[in-house]
GROMACS .gro file of C-alpha atoms in nm:
model
  351
    1MET     CA    1   5.401  -0.308   4.249
    2ARG     CA    2   5.048  -0.396   4.352
    3SER     CA    3   4.933  -0.046   4.255
    4THR     CA    4   5.104  -0.064   3.915
    5ALA     CA    5   4.953  -0.404   3.843
    6ARG     CA    6   4.610  -0.267   3.918
    7HIS     CA    7   4.660   0.025   3.681
    8LEU     CA    8   4.773  -0.201   3.399
    9ALA     CA    9   4.480  -0.432   3.457
   10LEU     CA   10   4.245  -0.137   3.430
   11ALA     CA   11   4.409  -0.033   3.104
   12ALA     CA   12   4.349  -0.383   2.968
   13VAL     CA   13   3.980  -0.398   3.049
   14GLY     CA   14   3.919  -0.054   2.895
   15LEU     CA   15   3.547   0.001   2.874
   16LEU     CA   16   3.481  -0.191   3.195
   17ALA     CA   17   3.684   0.057   3.396
   18LEU     CA   18   3.416   0.321   3.431
   19SER     CA   19   3.162   0.078   3.579
   20SER     CA   20   3.415  -0.039   3.836
   21LEU     CA   21   3.500   0.320   3.918
   22THR     CA   22   3.137   0.404   3.988
   23ALA     CA   23   3.145   0.178   4.290
   24CYS     CA   24   3.442   0.379   4.416
   25ALA     CA   25   3.286   0.720   4.354
   26ASN     CA   26   3.214   0.790   4.719
   27ASP     CA   27   3.568   0.696   4.813
   28ALA     CA   28   3.704   0.928   4.543
   29ALA     CA   29   3.483   1.211   4.665
   30THR     CA   30   3.620   1.159   5.016
   31THR     CA   31   3.973   1.169   4.876
   32ALA     CA   32   3.903   1.496   4.697
   33SER     CA   33   3.761   1.663   5.007
   34SER     CA   34   4.033   1.537   5.241
   35GLY     CA   35   4.322   1.697   5.048
   36SER     CA   36   4.399   2.060   5.120
   37GLN     CA   37   4.664   2.323   5.085
   38GLY     CA   38   4.970   2.219   5.278
   39ASP     CA   39   4.899   1.848   5.226
   40GLY     CA   40   5.193   1.646   5.349
   41LYS     CA   41   5.369   1.334   5.231
   42GLY     CA   42   5.149   1.067   5.078
   43THR     CA   43   4.867   1.294   4.956
   44LYS     CA   44   4.629   1.073   4.761
   45VAL     CA   45   4.529   1.180   4.410
   46LYS     CA   46   4.337   0.984   4.148
   47ILE     CA   47   4.400   1.064   3.782
   48MET     CA   48   4.206   0.918   3.492
   49VAL     CA   49   4.401   0.882   3.168
   50GLY     CA   50   4.238   0.852   2.826
   51GLY     CA   51   4.448   0.544   2.751
   52LEU     CA   52   4.750   0.478   2.972
   53ASP     CA   53   4.935   0.285   2.702
   54LYS     CA   54   4.895   0.556   2.435
   55VAL     CA   55   5.222   0.732   2.358
   56ILE     CA   56   5.048   1.073   2.356
   57TYR     CA   57   4.975   1.023   2.728
   58LEU     CA   58   5.312   0.863   2.805
   59PRO     CA   59   5.416   1.128   3.063
   60ALA     CA   60   5.152   0.999   3.307
   61MET     CA   61   5.295   0.650   3.353
   62LEU     CA   62   5.653   0.764   3.295
   63THR     CA   63   5.629   1.013   3.584
   64GLN     CA   64   5.524   0.730   3.812
   65ARG     CA   65   5.798   0.498   3.683
   66LEU     CA   66   6.063   0.765   3.734
   67GLY     CA   67   5.951   0.807   4.095
   68TYR     CA   68   5.872   1.177   4.060
   69PHE     CA   69   5.527   1.152   4.220
   70ASP     CA   70   5.681   0.983   4.524
   71ALA     CA   71   5.955   1.246   4.536
   72GLU     CA   72   5.688   1.516   4.565
   73GLY     CA   73   5.515   1.330   4.849
   74LEU     CA   74   5.219   1.219   4.638
   75ASP     CA   75   5.035   0.889   4.628
   76VAL     CA   76   4.903   0.903   4.271
   77GLU     CA   77   4.667   0.637   4.142
   78LEU     CA   78   4.659   0.624   3.762
   79LEU     CA   79   4.342   0.483   3.612
   80SER     CA   80   4.263   0.426   3.246
   81GLU     CA   81   3.981   0.466   2.998
   82PRO     CA   82   4.004   0.398   2.623
   83ALA     CA   83   3.900   0.752   2.522
   84GLY     CA   84   3.955   1.102   2.653
   85VAL     CA   85   3.584   1.177   2.663
   86GLN     CA   86   3.543   0.902   2.924
   87ALA     CA   87   3.828   1.047   3.131
   88GLU     CA   88   3.643   1.380   3.114
   89THR     CA   89   3.326   1.212   3.243
   90ALA     CA   90   3.512   1.060   3.537
   91LEU     CA   91   3.653   1.401   3.627
   92VAL     CA   92   3.332   1.604   3.618
   93SER     CA   93   3.145   1.333   3.811
   94GLY     CA   94   3.398   1.362   4.094
   95GLN     CA   95   3.534   1.008   4.062
   96VAL     CA   96   3.888   1.140   4.011
   97GLN     CA   97   4.068   1.464   4.086
   98GLY     CA   98   4.250   1.498   3.754
   99ALA     CA   99   4.228   1.383   3.394
  100VAL     CA  100   4.507   1.333   3.144
  101GLY     CA  101   4.349   1.406   2.809
  102PHE     CA  102   4.321   1.668   2.538
  103TYR     CA  103   4.307   2.035   2.630
  104ASP     CA  104   4.010   2.088   2.394
  105HIS     CA  105   3.781   1.927   2.655
  106THR     CA  106   3.825   2.236   2.874
  107LEU     CA  107   3.658   2.453   2.607
  108ASP     CA  108   3.383   2.200   2.544
  109LEU     CA  109   3.311   2.174   2.916
  110GLN     CA  110   3.310   2.552   2.969
  111VAL     CA  111   3.021   2.603   2.728
  112LYS     CA  112   2.840   2.326   2.917
  113GLY     CA  113   2.877   2.519   3.241
  114LYS     CA  114   3.173   2.326   3.385
  115ASP     CA  115   3.485   2.518   3.494
  116VAL     CA  116   3.785   2.301   3.411
  117GLU     CA  117   4.143   2.410   3.339
  118SER     CA  118   4.467   2.263   3.210
  119VAL     CA  119   4.739   2.300   3.474
  120VAL     CA  120   5.030   2.157   3.274
  121GLN     CA  121   5.048   2.118   2.897
  122PHE     CA  122   5.232   1.810   2.774
  123SER     CA  123   5.218   1.891   2.403
  124HIS     CA  124   5.197   2.148   2.125
  125ALA     CA  125   5.070   1.911   1.854
  126PRO     CA  126   4.785   1.656   1.852
  127GLY     CA  127   5.005   1.347   1.813
  128GLU     CA  128   4.724   1.206   1.598
  129VAL     CA  129   4.743   1.034   1.261
  130GLU     CA  130   4.466   0.991   1.006
  131ILE     CA  131   4.505   0.638   0.874
  132VAL     CA  132   4.340   0.492   0.562
  133SER     CA  133   4.295   0.116   0.525
  134THR     CA  134   4.477  -0.053   0.240
  135LYS     CA  135   4.136  -0.156   0.103
  136ALA     CA  136   4.015   0.205   0.086
  137GLU     CA  137   4.337   0.392   0.007
  138GLY     CA  138   4.240   0.437  -0.358
  139ASP     CA  139   3.912   0.603  -0.255
  140ILE     CA  140   4.052   0.836   0.014
  141THR     CA  141   4.340   1.054  -0.097
  142SER     CA  142   4.252   1.358   0.118
  143PRO     CA  143   3.986   1.465   0.368
  144LYS     CA  144   3.783   1.582   0.067
  145ASP     CA  145   3.705   1.213   0.015
  146PHE     CA  146   3.553   1.159   0.362
  147LYS     CA  147   3.201   1.189   0.218
  148GLY     CA  148   3.013   0.860   0.254
  149LYS     CA  149   3.295   0.696   0.447
  150LYS     CA  150   3.304   0.527   0.790
  151LEU     CA  151   3.583   0.682   0.995
  152GLY     CA  152   3.711   0.545   1.324
  153VAL     CA  153   3.747   0.758   1.636
  154THR     CA  154   3.828   0.655   1.991
  155GLY     CA  155   3.484   0.763   2.113
  156LEU     CA  156   3.200   0.990   2.006
  157GLY     CA  157   3.267   1.333   2.156
  158SER     CA  158   3.638   1.252   2.189
  159SER     CA  159   3.920   1.469   2.058
  160THR     CA  160   3.970   1.233   1.763
  161ASP     CA  161   3.602   1.290   1.684
  162PHE     CA  162   3.653   1.669   1.709
  163LEU     CA  163   3.959   1.669   1.483
  164THR     CA  164   3.801   1.437   1.225
  165LYS     CA  165   3.499   1.665   1.198
  166TYR     CA  166   3.721   1.970   1.160
  167LEU     CA  167   3.926   1.811   0.881
  168ALA     CA  168   3.603   1.717   0.702
  169VAL     CA  169   3.445   2.063   0.730
  170LYS     CA  170   3.770   2.236   0.637
  171ASN     CA  171   3.773   2.030   0.317
  172GLY     CA  172   3.411   2.084   0.218
  173VAL     CA  173   3.251   1.775   0.371
  174LYS     CA  174   2.960   1.823   0.612
  175VAL     CA  175   2.965   1.632   0.941
  176SER     CA  176   2.639   1.469   0.833
  177GLU     CA  177   2.802   1.329   0.519
  178PHE     CA  178   3.029   1.073   0.685
  179THR     CA  179   2.991   0.829   0.973
  180PRO     CA  180   3.216   0.845   1.281
  181VAL     CA  181   3.253   0.503   1.441
  182ALA     CA  182   3.372   0.458   1.800
  183VAL     CA  183   3.638   0.186   1.784
  184GLY     CA  184   3.877   0.280   2.065
  185ALA     CA  185   4.248   0.228   1.999
  186GLY     CA  186   4.493  -0.058   1.976
  187PRO     CA  187   4.355  -0.402   1.881
  188THR     CA  188   3.994  -0.282   1.847
  189PHE     CA  189   4.092  -0.005   1.604
  190ILE     CA  190   4.317  -0.236   1.404
  191SER     CA  191   4.051  -0.508   1.387
  192ALA     CA  192   3.789  -0.259   1.264
  193LEU     CA  193   4.030  -0.139   0.996
  194GLU     CA  194   4.122  -0.490   0.878
  195GLN     CA  195   3.764  -0.614   0.873
  196GLY     CA  196   3.629  -0.315   0.682
  197ALA     CA  197   3.415  -0.185   0.968
  198ILE     CA  198   3.589   0.149   0.905
  199ASP     CA  199   3.752   0.287   0.590
  200GLY     CA  200   4.004   0.484   0.792
  201GLY     CA  201   4.030   0.669   1.117
  202MET     CA  202   4.226   0.880   1.359
  203THR     CA  203   4.456   0.717   1.610
  204THR     CA  204   4.792   0.745   1.783
  205ASP     CA  205   5.104   0.543   1.851
  206PRO     CA  206   5.165   0.263   1.923
  207THR     CA  207   4.853   0.177   1.716
  208VAL     CA  208   4.993   0.366   1.415
  209ALA     CA  209   5.323   0.178   1.425
  210THR     CA  210   5.143  -0.157   1.447
  211ILE     CA  211   4.915  -0.076   1.150
  212LEU     CA  212   5.211   0.024   0.934
  213ASP     CA  213   5.405  -0.284   1.041
  214LYS     CA  214   5.109  -0.508   0.948
  215LYS     CA  215   5.061  -0.315   0.622
  216ALA     CA  216   4.696  -0.276   0.716
  217GLY     CA  217   4.686   0.092   0.627
  218ARG     CA  218   4.879   0.400   0.526
  219ILE     CA  219   4.912   0.751   0.666
  220LEU     CA  220   4.688   1.017   0.514
  221LEU     CA  221   4.769   1.301   0.759
  222ASP     CA  222   5.042   1.307   1.022
  223MET     CA  223   4.992   1.547   1.315
  224ARG     CA  224   5.263   1.411   1.542
  225THR     CA  225   5.486   1.715   1.490
  226PRO     CA  226   5.435   2.092   1.524
  227GLU     CA  227   5.487   2.116   1.148
  228GLY     CA  228   5.216   1.859   1.084
  229SER     CA  229   4.983   2.042   1.321
  230GLN     CA  230   5.051   2.371   1.141
  231GLU     CA  231   4.977   2.217   0.801
  232ALA     CA  232   4.658   2.035   0.901
  233LEU     CA  233   4.515   2.275   1.161
  234GLY     CA  234   4.675   2.611   1.091
  235GLY     CA  235   4.871   2.647   1.412
  236PRO     CA  236   5.002   2.477   1.729
  237TYR     CA  237   4.742   2.245   1.878
  238PRO     CA  238   4.789   2.187   2.252
  239SER     CA  239   4.655   1.840   2.313
  240SER     CA  240   4.757   1.607   2.596
  241SER     CA  241   4.753   1.778   2.932
  242LEU     CA  242   4.657   1.740   3.295
  243TYR     CA  243   4.327   1.919   3.346
  244MET     CA  244   4.128   1.953   3.666
  245GLN     CA  245   3.815   2.120   3.797
  246THR     CA  246   3.894   2.485   3.872
  247ASP     CA  247   3.735   2.479   4.217
  248TRP     CA  248   3.949   2.180   4.314
  249VAL     CA  249   4.264   2.349   4.183
  250ASN     CA  250   4.192   2.665   4.381
  251GLY     CA  251   4.130   2.467   4.699
  252HIS     CA  252   4.434   2.237   4.670
  253LYS     CA  253   4.714   2.451   4.526
  254ASP     CA  254   4.992   2.274   4.715
  255THR     CA  255   4.886   1.938   4.577
  256VAL     CA  256   4.846   2.074   4.223
  257GLN     CA  257   5.190   2.234   4.242
  258LYS     CA  258   5.344   1.902   4.341
  259LEU     CA  259   5.171   1.727   4.050
  260VAL     CA  260   5.293   1.991   3.805
  261ASN     CA  261   5.646   1.979   3.949
  262ALA     CA  262   5.653   1.604   3.887
  263PHE     CA  263   5.522   1.629   3.532
  264VAL     CA  264   5.759   1.912   3.435
  265LYS     CA  265   6.052   1.704   3.563
  266THR     CA  266   5.933   1.421   3.339
  267LEU     CA  267   5.900   1.642   3.031
  268LYS     CA  268   6.254   1.772   3.087
  269TRP     CA  269   6.379   1.415   3.134
  270MET     CA  270   6.211   1.311   2.809
  271SER     CA  271   6.378   1.596   2.622
  272THR     CA  272   6.725   1.467   2.716
  273HIS     CA  273   6.672   1.092   2.667
  274SER     CA  274   6.623   0.877   2.359
  275ALA     CA  275   6.307   0.694   2.261
  276HIS     CA  276   6.484   0.368   2.345
  277GLU     CA  277   6.568   0.492   2.695
  278ILE     CA  278   6.209   0.608   2.746
  279ALA     CA  279   6.071   0.275   2.625
  280GLN     CA  280   6.291   0.090   2.875
  281LYS     CA  281   6.129   0.281   3.162
  282MET     CA  282   5.773   0.189   3.060
  283PRO     CA  283   5.584  -0.127   3.168
  284ALA     CA  284   5.705  -0.429   2.972
  285ASP     CA  285   5.364  -0.517   2.828
  286TYR     CA  286   5.328  -0.174   2.664
  287SER     CA  287   5.561  -0.297   2.387
  288GLN     CA  288   5.322  -0.585   2.308
  289GLY     CA  289   5.618  -0.814   2.252
  290ASN     CA  290   5.799  -0.587   2.006
  291LYS     CA  291   6.037  -0.353   2.189
  292ILE     CA  292   6.192  -0.217   1.870
  293LEU     CA  293   5.854  -0.123   1.722
  294TYR     CA  294   5.745   0.036   2.051
  295ALA     CA  295   6.060   0.249   2.071
  296SER     CA  296   6.001   0.351   1.710
  297ALA     CA  297   5.646   0.454   1.796
  298ILE     CA  298   5.776   0.671   2.081
  299ASP     CA  299   6.039   0.824   1.854
  300SER     CA  300   5.775   0.920   1.596
  301THR     CA  301   5.561   1.091   1.860
  302LEU     CA  302   5.832   1.267   2.068
  303PRO     CA  303   5.818   1.591   1.864
  304MET     CA  304   5.467   1.661   1.996
  305PHE     CA  305   5.583   1.707   2.356
  306THR     CA  306   5.682   2.031   2.526
  307ASP     CA  307   5.988   2.030   2.750
  308ASP     CA  308   5.848   2.274   3.006
  309GLY     CA  309   5.472   2.214   3.035
  310VAL     CA  310   5.392   2.565   2.910
  311MET     CA  311   5.087   2.635   2.694
  312PRO     CA  312   5.214   2.712   2.340
  313GLN     CA  313   5.157   3.065   2.217
  314ASN     CA  314   4.835   3.092   2.012
  315GLY     CA  315   4.755   2.729   2.095
  316PRO     CA  316   4.420   2.797   2.268
  317GLU     CA  317   4.313   3.014   1.973
  318THR     CA  318   4.386   2.730   1.728
  319VAL     CA  319   4.180   2.489   1.937
  320GLU     CA  320   3.890   2.735   1.955
  321LYS     CA  321   3.902   2.784   1.577
  322VAL     CA  322   3.893   2.408   1.521
  323LEU     CA  323   3.597   2.354   1.755
  324LYS     CA  324   3.399   2.649   1.619
  325ALA     CA  325   3.427   2.509   1.267
  326PHE     CA  326   3.183   2.226   1.336
  327ASN     CA  327   3.047   2.249   1.691
  328PRO     CA  328   2.728   2.459   1.693
  329THR     CA  329   2.732   2.490   2.073
  330ILE     CA  330   3.075   2.651   2.070
  331GLN     CA  331   3.002   2.850   1.753
  332ASN     CA  332   2.730   3.038   1.939
  333ALA     CA  333   2.920   3.080   2.264
  334ASP     CA  334   3.180   3.324   2.393
  335VAL     CA  335   3.460   3.107   2.526
  336ASP     CA  336   3.683   3.266   2.790
  337LEU     CA  337   4.012   3.105   2.692
  338ALA     CA  338   4.191   3.254   2.994
  339LYS     CA  339   3.981   3.030   3.217
  340THR     CA  340   4.064   2.710   3.027
  341TYR     CA  341   4.428   2.692   3.139
  342THR     CA  342   4.669   2.836   3.392
  343THR     CA  343   5.046   2.887   3.375
  344GLU     CA  344   5.071   2.959   3.749
  345PHE     CA  345   5.204   2.615   3.839
  346VAL     CA  346   5.443   2.558   3.548
  347GLU     CA  347   5.599   2.900   3.610
  348LYS     CA  348   5.668   2.803   3.972
  349ALA     CA  349   5.796   2.464   3.862
  350ALA     CA  350   6.045   2.637   3.631
  351ARG     CA  351   6.180   2.836   3.923
   0.00000   0.00000   0.00000
């Protein structure tokens, strides 16, 4: 219970988490080097999540709540940052051994000289929604209207930033013609929307459900389903995943296998249980006092999840296409997609 309380506290303080983690960097580095193949019961692993209370990353906390980490002999510490790009930073700096965030970071990091790979894929759709404020809904009827607008993203360089830029470019708007604004998720996103600091933005549940309930905005594009991903992005878009540094994966295969086993069990459990049953397993404060709305938010997002952790066919190619549309660094680089993910561990987990 003490561990869970600490994780939830970290989720609440959001942006302060990274500074507190810095003080623990040496300890994390020691943890990383002490694990090895054949690690026994109680192997310590630190995982940074790009928002523990976001429904798109729900498998992280749910796996812990179901006891599947413990069953695999793992002592997993879940930490939280408000945006995936900050989880990425914690991973490459060696503060944690794994990151739960969007798969697209593995491509972005490869062209920056960092070898990182997804070891289990939670989803085949982004789970993201482009929201327009009620004040601006008459001015924004499609991404073609992004020009001159202020659009909220969780963080600059985050996956919401990537997807917003792609939708703009795809619809004839240059990335220089609108302003991305880092507003996080949850209350900070909602406040920015209500106060007019942003005209719209990209976010996930439960933030989406709360905005609709408050009538503070409406949905412009819904990418919580494979169909929505196909329509907006032209194919399956693998998003939330567990990704790790390739060198660490290769040196700690037993530990990685146990992590993947636990996550695949969770994905299978999710596929056979209702949103209400899932919501009941999550920490009480994740519902923010409205259990019905929280269960509804989970129900809206469930279609994005895989039930086996396998990378969807043609998914990496869709992600590469999206990134190449606006990212000059990736446009001019040859990305080796085979090095951005592995199916080795999910295949063993299936057996």
